[in-house]
Amino acid sequence: MIVEQIWTANSYRNFNYLIACPETGDALAIDPLDHQKCLSVAKDKGWNITQVVNTHEHGDHTGGNKQVIAATGAKLLAHANAKGTIPGIDRSLGAGDIIKVGKTVELESLDTPGHTMSHVCLLSHSDTPALFCGDTLFNAGAGNCHGGGHPAELYQTFTGQLAVLPDETLVYPGHEYIANNLEFTLDREPGNAAAKTLLADVANQNPDNPLVSTLAIEKEVNTFFRLHNPSVMARLRESFPDLPVELDAKTVFVKLRELRNDW
Ligand SMILES: [Zn+2]
Ligand SMILES: [Zn+2]
């Protein structure tokens, strides 16, 4: 499996992806908003884009579908419940569906509600697993829920589906927000040495050649995976003095998401 992470350099800071089979040159495009860049990378590599996957229905993820499909004849795949919001879906995706690319690549669709209620992540069945997580999980952060999502569902997705993946899983998010997210982590957990070191490393990173994190790294630096951390819980009580004495992980997650909205 070959992964090409494409930096769009737009104001939303989107990443697009091409995933190719090295044997056949077939490729799948994830959220190819910057259709010109995606098409030109595929051309340079000699790949044929045969499928487009939208992780979810927001315009900064679907906005390049038309042009990529017109140029390549690719099929469009998206969450089954996105039928009403994404035009032209050829294949509906649900939990556990397998998407094949060429002869060698297999991607599993995960049904990951929270950012929106019709969001899929793709998990590669490769020696080192890779997770293409759209706007669900970001480097050191989590997607917001203003555009049709729910924090409680996002919590379920994080703890029930993402946190249980192997530590070495590579994380490929839909946007580049890492420095800002690490600053939020440090605001919640000022003593987090791993987050401090990583922030120094990535503060001036070139998004054309970004850090690719792993779930192990995320568990160290992403507040939304650190729901039992004493500092995270203590700092939360400063913002929300009425929290119950016994704090459950779901409340911590939902309150962190609320704080992040205005941060
Ligand atoms: Zn979105
Ligand atoms: Zn987005």
mmCIF file of C-alpha atoms and ligand atoms in Angstrom:
data_model
loop_
_atom_site.group_PDB
_atom_site.id
_atom_site.type_symbol
_atom_site.label_atom_id
_atom_site.label_comp_id
_atom_site.label_asym_id
_atom_site.label_seq_id
_atom_site.Cartn_x
_atom_site.Cartn_y
_atom_site.Cartn_z
ATOM 1 C CA MET A 1 0.000 0.000 0.000
ATOM 2 C CA ILE A 2 1.323 3.419 -0.962
ATOM 3 C CA VAL A 3 -0.060 6.450 0.871
ATOM 4 C CA GLU A 4 0.302 9.911 -0.597
ATOM 5 C CA GLN A 5 -0.688 12.626 1.868
ATOM 6 C CA ILE A 6 -1.591 15.764 -0.074
ATOM 7 C CA TRP A 7 -1.444 19.172 1.605
ATOM 8 C CA THR A 8 -3.977 21.508 0.036
ATOM 9 C CA ALA A 9 -2.515 24.711 1.535
ATOM 10 C CA ASN A 10 -6.075 26.121 1.792
ATOM 11 C CA SER A 11 -7.390 28.167 4.707
ATOM 12 C CA TYR A 12 -9.207 25.134 6.186
ATOM 13 C CA ARG A 13 -5.858 23.302 6.231
ATOM 14 C CA ASN A 14 -7.240 20.139 4.590
ATOM 15 C CA PHE A 15 -5.233 17.020 3.880
ATOM 16 C CA ASN A 16 -6.341 14.864 0.920
ATOM 17 C CA TYR A 17 -5.086 11.325 0.383
ATOM 18 C CA LEU A 18 -4.323 8.930 -2.435
ATOM 19 C CA ILE A 19 -3.928 5.258 -1.542
ATOM 20 C CA ALA A 20 -2.462 3.125 -4.290
ATOM 21 C CA CYS A 21 -1.808 -0.533 -5.045
ATOM 22 C CA PRO A 22 1.860 -0.826 -6.061
ATOM 23 C CA GLU A 23 1.119 -3.795 -8.367
ATOM 24 C CA THR A 24 -1.729 -2.427 -10.466
ATOM 25 C CA GLY A 25 -1.451 1.358 -10.005
ATOM 26 C CA ASP A 26 -5.125 1.561 -9.030
ATOM 27 C CA ALA A 27 -5.698 4.335 -6.520
ATOM 28 C CA LEU A 28 -8.402 5.486 -4.141
ATOM 29 C CA ALA A 29 -8.795 9.186 -3.307
ATOM 30 C CA ILE A 30 -10.010 10.257 0.124
ATOM 31 C CA ASP A 31 -11.821 13.629 0.262
ATOM 32 C CA PRO A 32 -10.041 14.996 -2.842
ATOM 33 C CA LEU A 33 -11.016 18.641 -2.339
ATOM 34 C CA ASP A 34 -7.940 19.867 -4.183
ATOM 35 C CA HIS A 35 -8.870 17.932 -7.285
ATOM 36 C CA GLN A 36 -6.135 19.516 -9.378
ATOM 37 C CA LYS A 37 -3.399 18.451 -6.991
ATOM 38 C CA CYS A 38 -4.892 14.965 -6.553
ATOM 39 C CA LEU A 39 -5.211 14.439 -10.306
ATOM 40 C CA SER A 40 -1.733 15.736 -11.007
ATOM 41 C CA VAL A 41 -0.103 13.587 -8.298
ATOM 42 C CA ALA A 42 -1.912 10.523 -9.693
ATOM 43 C CA LYS A 43 -0.761 11.401 -13.208
ATOM 44 C CA ASP A 44 2.853 11.887 -12.121
ATOM 45 C CA LYS A 45 2.856 8.522 -10.357
ATOM 46 C CA GLY A 46 1.102 6.730 -13.209
ATOM 47 C CA TRP A 47 -1.898 5.824 -11.038
ATOM 48 C CA ASN A 48 -5.560 5.459 -12.036
ATOM 49 C CA ILE A 49 -8.020 6.812 -9.491
ATOM 50 C CA THR A 50 -10.807 4.212 -9.563
ATOM 51 C CA GLN A 51 -12.583 5.128 -6.313
ATOM 52 C CA VAL A 52 -13.307 8.247 -4.292
ATOM 53 C CA VAL A 53 -14.272 7.972 -0.615
ATOM 54 C CA ASN A 54 -15.809 10.839 1.317
ATOM 55 C CA THR A 55 -15.285 10.462 5.053
ATOM 56 C CA HIS A 56 -18.350 12.663 5.585
ATOM 57 C CA GLU A 57 -20.656 15.169 3.958
ATOM 58 C CA HIS A 58 -18.972 18.533 4.650
ATOM 59 C CA GLY A 59 -18.128 20.625 1.612
ATOM 60 C CA ASP A 60 -14.410 20.780 2.356
ATOM 61 C CA HIS A 61 -14.371 16.985 1.931
ATOM 62 C CA THR A 62 -16.808 16.526 -0.978
ATOM 63 C CA GLY A 63 -15.963 19.667 -2.983
ATOM 64 C CA GLY A 64 -13.623 17.918 -5.431
ATOM 65 C CA ASN A 65 -15.771 14.844 -6.170
ATOM 66 C CA LYS A 66 -17.260 16.142 -9.398
ATOM 67 C CA GLN A 67 -13.997 17.055 -11.053
ATOM 68 C CA VAL A 68 -12.141 13.904 -9.996
ATOM 69 C CA ILE A 69 -14.996 11.676 -11.130
ATOM 70 C CA ALA A 70 -15.388 13.557 -14.420
ATOM 71 C CA ALA A 71 -11.671 13.117 -15.118
ATOM 72 C CA THR A 72 -11.340 9.469 -14.061
ATOM 73 C CA GLY A 73 -14.753 7.771 -14.023
ATOM 74 C CA ALA A 74 -14.088 6.769 -10.407
ATOM 75 C CA LYS A 75 -16.890 5.350 -8.248
ATOM 76 C CA LEU A 76 -18.018 7.347 -5.212
ATOM 77 C CA LEU A 77 -18.234 5.689 -1.793
ATOM 78 C CA ALA A 78 -19.582 7.217 1.415
ATOM 79 C CA HIS A 79 -21.540 6.406 4.567
ATOM 80 C CA ALA A 80 -24.945 4.859 3.866
ATOM 81 C CA ASN A 81 -26.678 7.694 5.734
ATOM 82 C CA ALA A 82 -24.987 10.366 3.588
ATOM 83 C CA LYS A 83 -27.272 9.530 0.627
ATOM 84 C CA GLY A 84 -29.316 12.696 1.183
ATOM 85 C CA THR A 85 -26.334 15.011 1.591
ATOM 86 C CA ILE A 86 -23.701 13.706 -0.851
ATOM 87 C CA PRO A 87 -24.949 13.438 -4.444
ATOM 88 C CA GLY A 88 -23.997 10.521 -6.671
ATOM 89 C CA ILE A 89 -22.952 7.825 -4.184
ATOM 90 C CA ASP A 90 -22.288 4.536 -6.042
ATOM 91 C CA ARG A 91 -21.554 2.412 -2.995
ATOM 92 C CA SER A 92 -22.867 2.913 0.547
ATOM 93 C CA LEU A 93 -20.530 2.078 3.374
ATOM 94 C CA GLY A 94 -21.321 0.565 6.744
ATOM 95 C CA ALA A 95 -19.258 -0.814 9.605
ATOM 96 C CA GLY A 96 -16.928 -3.633 8.553
ATOM 97 C CA ASP A 97 -17.309 -3.186 4.789
ATOM 98 C CA ILE A 98 -14.115 -3.925 2.874
ATOM 99 C CA ILE A 99 -12.884 -1.690 0.070
ATOM 100 C CA LYS A 100 -10.321 -3.227 -2.253
ATOM 101 C CA VAL A 101 -7.849 -1.119 -4.197
ATOM 102 C CA GLY A 102 -6.097 -3.025 -6.967
ATOM 103 C CA LYS A 103 -4.786 -6.424 -5.891
ATOM 104 C CA THR A 104 -2.962 -5.653 -2.684
ATOM 105 C CA VAL A 105 -4.833 -3.028 -0.686
ATOM 106 C CA GLU A 106 -7.740 -3.686 1.654
ATOM 107 C CA LEU A 107 -9.400 -0.923 3.632
ATOM 108 C CA GLU A 108 -12.054 -1.530 6.271
ATOM 109 C CA SER A 109 -14.806 1.002 6.777
ATOM 110 C CA LEU A 110 -15.462 2.014 10.390
ATOM 111 C CA ASP A 111 -18.786 3.663 11.224
ATOM 112 C CA THR A 112 -17.542 6.582 13.354
ATOM 113 C CA PRO A 113 -20.285 9.049 14.297
ATOM 114 C CA GLY A 114 -19.641 12.177 16.361
ATOM 115 C CA HIS A 115 -18.256 14.918 14.101
ATOM 116 C CA THR A 116 -21.276 14.182 11.909
ATOM 117 C CA MET A 117 -23.620 11.230 12.186
ATOM 118 C CA SER A 118 -22.631 9.831 8.782
ATOM 119 C CA HIS A 119 -18.872 9.700 9.093
ATOM 120 C CA VAL A 120 -16.608 6.796 8.126
ATOM 121 C CA CYS A 121 -12.953 6.233 8.941
ATOM 122 C CA LEU A 122 -10.881 3.803 6.876
ATOM 123 C CA LEU A 123 -8.523 1.313 8.503
ATOM 124 C CA SER A 124 -5.971 -0.428 6.300
ATOM 125 C CA HIS A 125 -5.374 -4.149 6.613
ATOM 126 C CA SER A 126 -1.622 -3.775 6.199
ATOM 127 C CA ASP A 127 1.445 -4.851 8.185
ATOM 128 C CA THR A 128 1.387 -1.507 9.939
ATOM 129 C CA PRO A 129 -2.254 -0.446 10.138
ATOM 130 C CA ALA A 130 -3.138 3.058 8.978
ATOM 131 C CA LEU A 131 -6.235 5.005 10.003
ATOM 132 C CA PHE A 132 -7.704 7.645 7.696
ATOM 133 C CA CYS A 133 -9.859 9.485 10.162
ATOM 134 C CA GLY A 134 -11.377 12.523 8.404
ATOM 135 C CA ASP A 135 -12.641 15.002 10.989
ATOM 136 C CA THR A 136 -13.062 12.458 13.804
ATOM 137 C CA LEU A 137 -9.536 12.325 15.209
ATOM 138 C CA PHE A 138 -6.928 15.003 14.521
ATOM 139 C CA ASN A 139 -3.304 15.001 15.605
ATOM 140 C CA ALA A 140 -3.596 15.900 19.291
ATOM 141 C CA GLY A 141 -7.287 16.729 18.947
ATOM 142 C CA ALA A 142 -10.847 15.748 18.112
ATOM 143 C CA GLY A 143 -13.343 17.006 15.547
ATOM 144 C CA ASN A 144 -15.949 19.533 16.599
ATOM 145 C CA CYS A 145 -19.644 18.707 16.671
ATOM 146 C CA HIS A 146 -21.206 21.930 15.362
ATOM 147 C CA GLY A 147 -21.920 20.637 11.853
ATOM 148 C CA GLY A 148 -24.453 17.916 12.653
ATOM 149 C CA GLY A 149 -22.599 15.865 15.264
ATOM 150 C CA HIS A 150 -22.892 14.965 18.938
ATOM 151 C CA PRO A 151 -20.111 14.925 21.574
ATOM 152 C CA ALA A 152 -21.524 11.855 23.332
ATOM 153 C CA GLU A 153 -21.351 9.873 20.070
ATOM 154 C CA LEU A 154 -17.836 11.162 19.434
ATOM 155 C CA TYR A 155 -16.862 9.919 22.887
ATOM 156 C CA GLN A 156 -18.243 6.466 22.051
ATOM 157 C CA THR A 157 -16.283 6.452 18.794
ATOM 158 C CA PHE A 158 -13.053 7.494 20.523
ATOM 159 C CA THR A 159 -13.211 5.001 23.352
ATOM 160 C CA GLY A 160 -15.047 2.142 21.662
ATOM 161 C CA GLN A 161 -13.370 2.145 18.242
ATOM 162 C CA LEU A 162 -10.219 4.275 18.071
ATOM 163 C CA ALA A 163 -8.546 3.780 21.467
ATOM 164 C CA VAL A 164 -8.693 -0.006 20.985
ATOM 165 C CA LEU A 165 -6.713 -0.026 17.710
ATOM 166 C CA PRO A 166 -3.067 -1.166 17.853
ATOM 167 C CA ASP A 167 -0.624 1.404 19.257
ATOM 168 C CA GLU A 168 1.445 1.393 16.062
ATOM 169 C CA THR A 169 -1.557 2.469 13.922
ATOM 170 C CA LEU A 170 -0.589 5.436 11.742
ATOM 171 C CA VAL A 171 -2.929 8.421 12.005
ATOM 172 C CA TYR A 172 -3.877 10.309 8.826
ATOM 173 C CA PRO A 173 -6.364 13.097 9.687
ATOM 174 C CA GLY A 174 -8.421 15.328 7.414
ATOM 175 C CA HIS A 175 -6.849 18.602 8.600
ATOM 176 C CA GLU A 176 -3.521 19.944 9.841
ATOM 177 C CA TYR A 177 -4.205 21.474 13.265
ATOM 178 C CA ILE A 178 -1.428 19.898 15.322
ATOM 179 C CA ALA A 179 0.278 22.933 16.902
ATOM 180 C CA ASN A 180 -2.959 24.544 18.051
ATOM 181 C CA ASN A 181 -4.216 21.229 19.407
ATOM 182 C CA LEU A 182 -0.992 20.626 21.344
ATOM 183 C CA GLU A 183 -1.405 24.055 22.892
ATOM 184 C CA PHE A 184 -4.864 23.023 24.069
ATOM 185 C CA THR A 185 -3.389 19.842 25.556
ATOM 186 C CA LEU A 186 -0.785 21.924 27.403
ATOM 187 C CA ASP A 187 -3.473 24.292 28.638
ATOM 188 C CA ARG A 188 -5.283 21.303 30.146
ATOM 189 C CA GLU A 189 -2.152 19.480 31.257
ATOM 190 C CA PRO A 190 0.761 21.915 31.660
ATOM 191 C CA GLY A 191 3.086 19.155 32.842
ATOM 192 C CA ASN A 192 2.731 16.998 29.718
ATOM 193 C CA ALA A 193 6.395 16.694 28.679
ATOM 194 C CA ALA A 194 5.638 14.664 25.538
ATOM 195 C CA ALA A 195 3.252 17.359 24.281
ATOM 196 C CA LYS A 196 5.839 20.075 24.988
ATOM 197 C CA THR A 197 8.567 18.244 23.088
ATOM 198 C CA LEU A 198 6.262 17.474 20.179
ATOM 199 C CA LEU A 199 5.064 21.076 19.971
ATOM 200 C CA ALA A 200 8.672 22.259 19.714
ATOM 201 C CA ASP A 201 9.232 19.687 16.938
ATOM 202 C CA VAL A 202 6.151 20.520 14.848
ATOM 203 C CA ALA A 203 5.623 24.233 15.533
ATOM 204 C CA ASN A 204 7.285 25.165 12.263
ATOM 205 C CA GLN A 205 6.738 21.942 10.346
ATOM 206 C CA ASN A 206 6.224 22.026 6.607
ATOM 207 C CA PRO A 207 2.711 20.610 6.062
ATOM 208 C CA ASP A 208 3.917 19.207 2.738
ATOM 209 C CA ASN A 209 6.014 16.817 4.799
ATOM 210 C CA PRO A 210 4.160 16.543 8.101
ATOM 211 C CA LEU A 211 4.709 14.343 11.111
ATOM 212 C CA VAL A 212 2.635 11.168 10.815
ATOM 213 C CA SER A 213 1.687 10.247 14.355
ATOM 214 C CA THR A 214 0.641 6.898 15.765
ATOM 215 C CA LEU A 215 -2.068 5.994 18.231
ATOM 216 C CA ALA A 216 0.667 5.502 20.847
ATOM 217 C CA ILE A 217 1.713 9.142 20.357
ATOM 218 C CA GLU A 218 -1.905 10.296 20.380
ATOM 219 C CA LYS A 219 -2.494 8.560 23.701
ATOM 220 C CA GLU A 220 0.366 10.629 25.149
ATOM 221 C CA VAL A 221 -0.458 14.026 23.679
ATOM 222 C CA ASN A 222 -4.149 14.057 22.784
ATOM 223 C CA THR A 223 -6.307 15.291 25.686
ATOM 224 C CA PHE A 224 -9.298 13.443 24.249
ATOM 225 C CA PHE A 225 -7.525 10.128 24.963
ATOM 226 C CA ARG A 226 -6.411 11.239 28.453
ATOM 227 C CA LEU A 227 -9.748 11.279 30.214
ATOM 228 C CA HIS A 228 -8.450 9.676 33.410
ATOM 229 C CA ASN A 229 -5.445 11.980 33.773
ATOM 230 C CA PRO A 230 -5.511 13.710 37.207
ATOM 231 C CA SER A 231 -4.367 17.075 35.812
ATOM 232 C CA VAL A 232 -6.990 16.987 33.056
ATOM 233 C CA MET A 233 -9.702 16.255 35.620
ATOM 234 C CA ALA A 234 -8.460 18.836 38.142
ATOM 235 C CA ARG A 235 -8.241 21.589 35.500
ATOM 236 C CA LEU A 236 -11.743 20.721 34.323
ATOM 237 C CA ARG A 237 -13.090 21.309 37.841
ATOM 238 C CA GLU A 238 -11.621 24.823 37.739
ATOM 239 C CA SER A 239 -13.760 25.578 34.676
ATOM 240 C CA PHE A 240 -16.829 23.639 35.844
ATOM 241 C CA PRO A 241 -16.992 23.841 39.680
ATOM 242 C CA ASP A 242 -20.290 21.937 39.803
ATOM 243 C CA LEU A 243 -18.931 18.679 38.380
ATOM 244 C CA PRO A 244 -19.749 15.591 40.461
ATOM 245 C CA VAL A 245 -17.104 14.231 42.847
ATOM 246 C CA GLU A 246 -16.933 10.986 40.879
ATOM 247 C CA LEU A 247 -16.047 12.068 37.336
ATOM 248 C CA ASP A 248 -16.721 9.559 34.571
ATOM 249 C CA ALA A 249 -14.736 9.518 31.322
ATOM 250 C CA LYS A 250 -17.720 10.473 29.190
ATOM 251 C CA THR A 251 -18.360 13.655 31.195
ATOM 252 C CA VAL A 252 -14.664 14.555 30.968
ATOM 253 C CA PHE A 253 -14.718 14.083 27.180
ATOM 254 C CA VAL A 254 -17.906 16.082 26.639
ATOM 255 C CA LYS A 255 -16.715 18.932 28.863
ATOM 256 C CA LEU A 256 -13.303 19.017 27.141
ATOM 257 C CA ARG A 257 -15.073 19.213 23.797
ATOM 258 C CA GLU A 258 -17.177 22.107 25.142
ATOM 259 C CA LEU A 259 -14.076 23.971 26.373
ATOM 260 C CA ARG A 260 -12.275 23.420 23.086
ATOM 261 C CA ASN A 261 -15.165 25.068 21.223
ATOM 262 C CA ASP A 262 -14.361 28.446 22.782
ATOM 263 C CA TRP A 263 -10.652 28.014 23.234
HETATM 264 ZN ZN ZN B 1 -16.154 18.081 8.744
HETATM 265 ZN ZN ZN B 2 -13.146 19.110 7.457
#
